[in-house]
mmCIF file of C-alpha atoms in Angstrom:
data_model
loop_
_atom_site.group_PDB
_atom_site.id
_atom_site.type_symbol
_atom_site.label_atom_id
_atom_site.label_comp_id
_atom_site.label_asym_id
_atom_site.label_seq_id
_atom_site.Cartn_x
_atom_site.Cartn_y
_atom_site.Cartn_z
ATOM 1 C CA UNK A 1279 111.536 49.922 -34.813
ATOM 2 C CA UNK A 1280 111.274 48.077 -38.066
ATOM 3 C CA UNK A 1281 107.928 50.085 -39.052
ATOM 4 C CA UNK A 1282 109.300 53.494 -38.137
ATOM 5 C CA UNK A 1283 112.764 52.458 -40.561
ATOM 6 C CA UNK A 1284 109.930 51.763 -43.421
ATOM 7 C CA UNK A 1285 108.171 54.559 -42.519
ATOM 8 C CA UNK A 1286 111.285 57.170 -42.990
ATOM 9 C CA UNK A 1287 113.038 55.133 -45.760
ATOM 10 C CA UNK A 1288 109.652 54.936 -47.829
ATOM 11 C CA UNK A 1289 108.297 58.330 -47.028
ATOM 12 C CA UNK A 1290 111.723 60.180 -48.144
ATOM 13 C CA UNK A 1291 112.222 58.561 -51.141
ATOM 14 C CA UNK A 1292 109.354 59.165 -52.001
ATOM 15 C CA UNK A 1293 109.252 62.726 -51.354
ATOM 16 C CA UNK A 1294 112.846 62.599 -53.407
ATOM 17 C CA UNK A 1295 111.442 60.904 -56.819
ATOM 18 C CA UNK A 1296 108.055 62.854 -56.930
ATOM 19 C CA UNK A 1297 109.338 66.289 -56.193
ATOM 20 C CA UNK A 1298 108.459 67.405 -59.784
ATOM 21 C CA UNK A 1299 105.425 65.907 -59.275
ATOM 22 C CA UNK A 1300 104.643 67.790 -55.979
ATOM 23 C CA UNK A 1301 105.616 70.985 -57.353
ATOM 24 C CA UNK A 1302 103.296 70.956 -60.478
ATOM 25 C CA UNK A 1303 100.400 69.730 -58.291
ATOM 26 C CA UNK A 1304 101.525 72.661 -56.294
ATOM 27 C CA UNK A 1305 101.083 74.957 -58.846
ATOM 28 C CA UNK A 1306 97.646 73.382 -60.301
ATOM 29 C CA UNK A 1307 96.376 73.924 -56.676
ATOM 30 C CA UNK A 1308 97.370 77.878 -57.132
ATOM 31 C CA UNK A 1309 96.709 78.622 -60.515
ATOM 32 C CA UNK A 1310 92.800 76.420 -60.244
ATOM 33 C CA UNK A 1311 92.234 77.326 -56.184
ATOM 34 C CA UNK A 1312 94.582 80.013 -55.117
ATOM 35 C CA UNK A 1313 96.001 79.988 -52.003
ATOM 36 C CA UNK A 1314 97.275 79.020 -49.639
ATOM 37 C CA UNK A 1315 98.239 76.035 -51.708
ATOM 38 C CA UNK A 1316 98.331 73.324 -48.470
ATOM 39 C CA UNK A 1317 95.190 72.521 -46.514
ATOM 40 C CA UNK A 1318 96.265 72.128 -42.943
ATOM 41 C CA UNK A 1319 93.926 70.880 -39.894
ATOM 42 C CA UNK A 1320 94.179 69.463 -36.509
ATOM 43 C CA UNK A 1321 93.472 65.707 -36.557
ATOM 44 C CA UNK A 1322 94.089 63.357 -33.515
ATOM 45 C CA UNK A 1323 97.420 61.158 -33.692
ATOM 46 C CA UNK A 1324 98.588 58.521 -31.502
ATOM 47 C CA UNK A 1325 96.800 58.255 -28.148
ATOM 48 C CA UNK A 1326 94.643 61.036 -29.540
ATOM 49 C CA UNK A 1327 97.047 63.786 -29.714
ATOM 50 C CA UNK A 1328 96.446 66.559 -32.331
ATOM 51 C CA UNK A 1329 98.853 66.984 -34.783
ATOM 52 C CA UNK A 1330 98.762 68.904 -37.897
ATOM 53 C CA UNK A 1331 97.977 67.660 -40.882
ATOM 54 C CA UNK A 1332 98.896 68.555 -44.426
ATOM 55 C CA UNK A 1333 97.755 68.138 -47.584
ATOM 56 C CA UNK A 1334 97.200 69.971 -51.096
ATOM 57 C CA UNK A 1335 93.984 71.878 -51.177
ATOM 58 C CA UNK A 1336 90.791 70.269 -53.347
ATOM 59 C CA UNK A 1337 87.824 72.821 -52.435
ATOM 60 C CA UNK A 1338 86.967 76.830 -53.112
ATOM 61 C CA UNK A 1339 87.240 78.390 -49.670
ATOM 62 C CA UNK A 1340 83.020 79.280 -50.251
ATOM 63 C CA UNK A 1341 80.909 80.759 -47.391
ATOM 64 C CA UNK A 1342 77.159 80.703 -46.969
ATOM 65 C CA UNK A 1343 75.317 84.129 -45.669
ATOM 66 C CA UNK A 1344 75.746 82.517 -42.375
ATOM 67 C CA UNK A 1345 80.067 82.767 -42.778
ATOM 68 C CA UNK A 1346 79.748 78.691 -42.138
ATOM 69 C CA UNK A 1347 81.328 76.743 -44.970
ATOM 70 C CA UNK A 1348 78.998 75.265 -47.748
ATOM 71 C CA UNK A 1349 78.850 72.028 -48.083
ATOM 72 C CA UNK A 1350 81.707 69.746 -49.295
ATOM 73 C CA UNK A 1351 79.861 69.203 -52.572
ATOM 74 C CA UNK A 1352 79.792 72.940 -53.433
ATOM 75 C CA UNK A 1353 83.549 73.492 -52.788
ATOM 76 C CA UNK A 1354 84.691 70.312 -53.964
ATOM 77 C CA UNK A 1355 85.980 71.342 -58.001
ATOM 78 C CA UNK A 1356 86.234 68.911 -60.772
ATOM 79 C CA UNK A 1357 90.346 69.847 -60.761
ATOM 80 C CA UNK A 1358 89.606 69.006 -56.572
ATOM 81 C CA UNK A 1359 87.884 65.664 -57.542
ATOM 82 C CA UNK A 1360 90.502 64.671 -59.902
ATOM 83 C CA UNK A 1361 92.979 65.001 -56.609
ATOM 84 C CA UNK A 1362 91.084 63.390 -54.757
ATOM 85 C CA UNK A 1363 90.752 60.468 -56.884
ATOM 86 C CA UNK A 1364 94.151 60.035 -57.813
ATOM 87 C CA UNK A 1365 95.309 60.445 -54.366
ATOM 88 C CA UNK A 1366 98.039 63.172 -55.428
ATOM 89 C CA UNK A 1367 96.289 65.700 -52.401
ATOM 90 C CA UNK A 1368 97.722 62.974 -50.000
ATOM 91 C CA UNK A 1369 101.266 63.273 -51.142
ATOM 92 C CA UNK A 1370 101.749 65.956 -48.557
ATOM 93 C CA UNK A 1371 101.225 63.623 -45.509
ATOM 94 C CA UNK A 1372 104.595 62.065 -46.001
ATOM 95 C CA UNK A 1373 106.118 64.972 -44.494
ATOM 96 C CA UNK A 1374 104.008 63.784 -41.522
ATOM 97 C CA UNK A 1375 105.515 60.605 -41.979
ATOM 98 C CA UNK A 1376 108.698 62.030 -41.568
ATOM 99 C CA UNK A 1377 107.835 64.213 -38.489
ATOM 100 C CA UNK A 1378 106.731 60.638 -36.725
ATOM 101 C CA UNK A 1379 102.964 62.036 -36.447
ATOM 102 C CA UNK A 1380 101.848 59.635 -38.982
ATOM 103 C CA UNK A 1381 102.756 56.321 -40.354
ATOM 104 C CA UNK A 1382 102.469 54.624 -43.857
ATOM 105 C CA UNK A 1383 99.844 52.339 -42.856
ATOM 106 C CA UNK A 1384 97.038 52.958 -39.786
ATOM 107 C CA UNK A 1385 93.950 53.991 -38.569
ATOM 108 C CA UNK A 1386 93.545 57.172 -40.978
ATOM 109 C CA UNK A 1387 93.090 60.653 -38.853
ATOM 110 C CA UNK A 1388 90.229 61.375 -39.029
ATOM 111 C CA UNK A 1389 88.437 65.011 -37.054
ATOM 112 C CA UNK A 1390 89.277 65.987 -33.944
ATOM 113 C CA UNK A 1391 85.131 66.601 -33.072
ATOM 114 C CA UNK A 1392 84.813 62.568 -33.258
ATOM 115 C CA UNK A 1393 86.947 61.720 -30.291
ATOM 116 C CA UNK A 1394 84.263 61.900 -27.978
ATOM 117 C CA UNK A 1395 81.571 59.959 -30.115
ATOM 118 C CA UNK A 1396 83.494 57.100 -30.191
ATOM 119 C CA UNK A 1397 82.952 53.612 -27.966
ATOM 120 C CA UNK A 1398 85.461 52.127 -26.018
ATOM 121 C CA UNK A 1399 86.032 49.666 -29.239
ATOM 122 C CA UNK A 1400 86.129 52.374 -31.747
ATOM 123 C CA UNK A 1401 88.524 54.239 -29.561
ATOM 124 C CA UNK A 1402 91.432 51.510 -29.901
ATOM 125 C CA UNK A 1403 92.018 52.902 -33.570
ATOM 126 C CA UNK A 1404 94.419 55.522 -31.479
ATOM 127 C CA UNK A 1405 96.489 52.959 -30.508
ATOM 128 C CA UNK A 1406 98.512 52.929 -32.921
ATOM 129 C CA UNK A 1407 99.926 56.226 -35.493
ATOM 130 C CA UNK A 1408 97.337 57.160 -38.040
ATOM 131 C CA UNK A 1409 98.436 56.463 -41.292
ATOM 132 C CA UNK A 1410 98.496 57.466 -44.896
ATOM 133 C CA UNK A 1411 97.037 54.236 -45.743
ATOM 134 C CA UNK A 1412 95.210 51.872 -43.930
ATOM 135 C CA UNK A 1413 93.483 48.390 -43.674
ATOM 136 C CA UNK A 1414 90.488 50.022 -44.415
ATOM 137 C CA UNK A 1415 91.757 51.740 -47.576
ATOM 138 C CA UNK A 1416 92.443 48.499 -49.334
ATOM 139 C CA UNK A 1417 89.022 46.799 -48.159
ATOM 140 C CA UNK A 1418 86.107 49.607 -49.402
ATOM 141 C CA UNK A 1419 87.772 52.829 -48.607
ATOM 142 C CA UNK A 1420 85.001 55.548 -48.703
ATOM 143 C CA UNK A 1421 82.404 53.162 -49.870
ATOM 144 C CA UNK A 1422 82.536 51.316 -46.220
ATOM 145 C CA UNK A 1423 79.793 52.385 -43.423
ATOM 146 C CA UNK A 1424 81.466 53.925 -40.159
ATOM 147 C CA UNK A 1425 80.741 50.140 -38.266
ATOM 148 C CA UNK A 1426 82.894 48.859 -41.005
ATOM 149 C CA UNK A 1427 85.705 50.996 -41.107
ATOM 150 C CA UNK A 1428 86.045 51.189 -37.397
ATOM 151 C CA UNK A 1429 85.769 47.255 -37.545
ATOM 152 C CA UNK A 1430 88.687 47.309 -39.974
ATOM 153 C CA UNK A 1431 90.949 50.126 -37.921
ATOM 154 C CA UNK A 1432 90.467 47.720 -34.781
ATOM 155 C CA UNK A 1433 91.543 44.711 -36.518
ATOM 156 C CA UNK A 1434 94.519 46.320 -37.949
ATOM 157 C CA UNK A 1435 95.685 47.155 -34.194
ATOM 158 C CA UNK A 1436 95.325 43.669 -32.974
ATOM 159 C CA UNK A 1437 96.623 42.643 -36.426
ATOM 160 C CA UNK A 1438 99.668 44.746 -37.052
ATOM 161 C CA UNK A 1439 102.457 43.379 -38.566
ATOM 162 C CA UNK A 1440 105.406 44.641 -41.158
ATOM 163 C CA UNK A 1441 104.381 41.997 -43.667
ATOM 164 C CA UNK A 1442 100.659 43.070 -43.196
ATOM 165 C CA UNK A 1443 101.950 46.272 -43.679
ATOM 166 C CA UNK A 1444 103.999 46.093 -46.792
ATOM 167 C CA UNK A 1445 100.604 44.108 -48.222
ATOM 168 C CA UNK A 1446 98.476 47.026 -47.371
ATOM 169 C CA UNK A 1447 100.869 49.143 -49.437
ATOM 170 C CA UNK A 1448 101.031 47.237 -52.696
ATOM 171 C CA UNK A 1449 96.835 46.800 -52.590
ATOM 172 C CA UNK A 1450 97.159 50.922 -52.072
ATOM 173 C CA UNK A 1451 99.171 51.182 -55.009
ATOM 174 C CA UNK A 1452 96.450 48.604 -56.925
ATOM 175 C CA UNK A 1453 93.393 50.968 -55.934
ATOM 176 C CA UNK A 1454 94.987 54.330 -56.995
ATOM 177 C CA UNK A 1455 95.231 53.214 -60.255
ATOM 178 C CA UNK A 1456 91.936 52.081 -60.542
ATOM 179 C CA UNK A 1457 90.952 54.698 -58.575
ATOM 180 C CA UNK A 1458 88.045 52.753 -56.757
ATOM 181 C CA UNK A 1459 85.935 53.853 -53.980
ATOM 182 C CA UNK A 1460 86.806 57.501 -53.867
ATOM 183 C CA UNK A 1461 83.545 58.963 -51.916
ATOM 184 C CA UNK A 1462 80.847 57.596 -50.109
ATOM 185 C CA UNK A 1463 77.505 57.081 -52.036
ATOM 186 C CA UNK A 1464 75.533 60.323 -52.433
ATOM 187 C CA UNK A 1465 78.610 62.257 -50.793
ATOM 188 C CA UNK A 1466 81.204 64.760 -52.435
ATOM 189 C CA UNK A 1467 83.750 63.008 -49.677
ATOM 190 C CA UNK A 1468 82.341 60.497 -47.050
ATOM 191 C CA UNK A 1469 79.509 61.344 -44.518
ATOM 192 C CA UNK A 1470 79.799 62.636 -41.058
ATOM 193 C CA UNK A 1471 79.953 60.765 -38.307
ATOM 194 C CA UNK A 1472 77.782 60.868 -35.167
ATOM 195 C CA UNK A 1473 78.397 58.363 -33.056
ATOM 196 C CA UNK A 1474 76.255 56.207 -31.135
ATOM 197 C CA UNK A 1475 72.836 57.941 -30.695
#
C-alpha cells in the first residue's frame, strides 16, 4: 500500500513540475523524428501481463529492402542518443505509473519475445510491477551482462522494501546526471537476449 501511495504521489508530481519540460521534448521528438511523437510497445507487467508502454521516440522509423527494421544503431540519432542518455525518453512511463502497470522502482519491462527464454530464476523478476527504475539501474545499468541484471531483478524481489526503494531513487537521480552506463559495449542500446542455449 505504502509503495503504490509513493508510486502515485511521486509519479504525479512529477508529471505536474516537468510539464514544460515534456512538452518541448515533445516537440524536439516532432520537429528532429516526426511522428508519432510517443513510441508505444507491448512489454510484460506483473505476472507477465502485457501492458503498453510509453515513451518519447529516439530512432528514424528506417526499413531494410527486406521491410524488417535496421538495426538499432542505424535508427538511433544523435538528438535520439542525447534522450537516451539523459533519460528524458523515460519521462513518459510515469503515466504508466499512474495507470498501476508500472512502478517507480522494479524489474524494468523488458520484450514480450523473452518470456519464454527465461529460467525458472530469471522468471521471478515478474513478481513484482516493472519499474521505471530498478536495482539494476543503480548497479551497471546497460553496462551489466543479462546473468547480472537478472541476478539483480531477483534480489530486488526477495529484497523489496520502501526504504530500499526510496535509495534506488536518489542513486537514479545520481546516474542521470552523470549519465553513466547508457548502452551496452559495442551496442547502440543493450544486446538481445537469448536465453539459455
Amino acid at each position: 500500500m505504502l509503495k503504490r501511495a509513493l508510486d502515485i504521489v511521486v509519479a504525479a508530481a512529477v508529471l505536474l513540475l516537468a510539464l514544460p519540460v515534456l512538452l518541448l521534448v515533445a516537440l524536439a521528438v516532432r520537429i528532429n523524428l516526426g511522428s508519432p511523437v510517443l513510441f508505444r510497445q507491448q512489454r510484460p507487467g506483473l505476472h507477465g501481463r502485457p501492458f503498453t508502454m510509453v515513451k518519447f521516440r529516439t530512432m528514424r522509423d528506417a526499413t531494410g529492402r527486406d521491410g524488417l527494421p535496421l538495426p538499432d544503431a542505424e535508427r538511433l540519432t544523435p538528438f535520439g542518443k542525447l534522450l537516451r542518455s539523459t533519460s528524458l525518453d523515460e519521462l513518459p512511463e510515469l503515466w504508466n505509473v499512474l495507470c498501476g502497470e508500472m512502478s517507480l522502482v522494479g524489474p524494468r519491462p523488458l520484450l514480450m519475445e523473452y518470456l519464454d527464454r527465461y529460467t525458472p530464476e530469471q522468471a521471478r523478476r515478474h513478481e513484482v510491477r516493472p519499474g521505471v527504475t530498478g536495482w539494476a539501474q543503480v548497479n551497471g545499468r546497460n553496462a551489466l551482462s543479462w546473468e547480472e541484471r537478472f541476478g539483480h531483478d531477483v534480489w530486488y524481489v526477495e529484497h523489496q522494501s520502501l526504504w530500499l526503494d526510496l535509495q534506488i531513487l536518489v542513486r537514479t537521480v545520481t546516474m542521470v546526471v552523470r549519465r553513466t552506463n547508457v548502452n551496452a559495449a559495442g551496442e547502440a542500446t543493450m544486446s538481445v537476449f537469448q536465453g539459455k542455449r
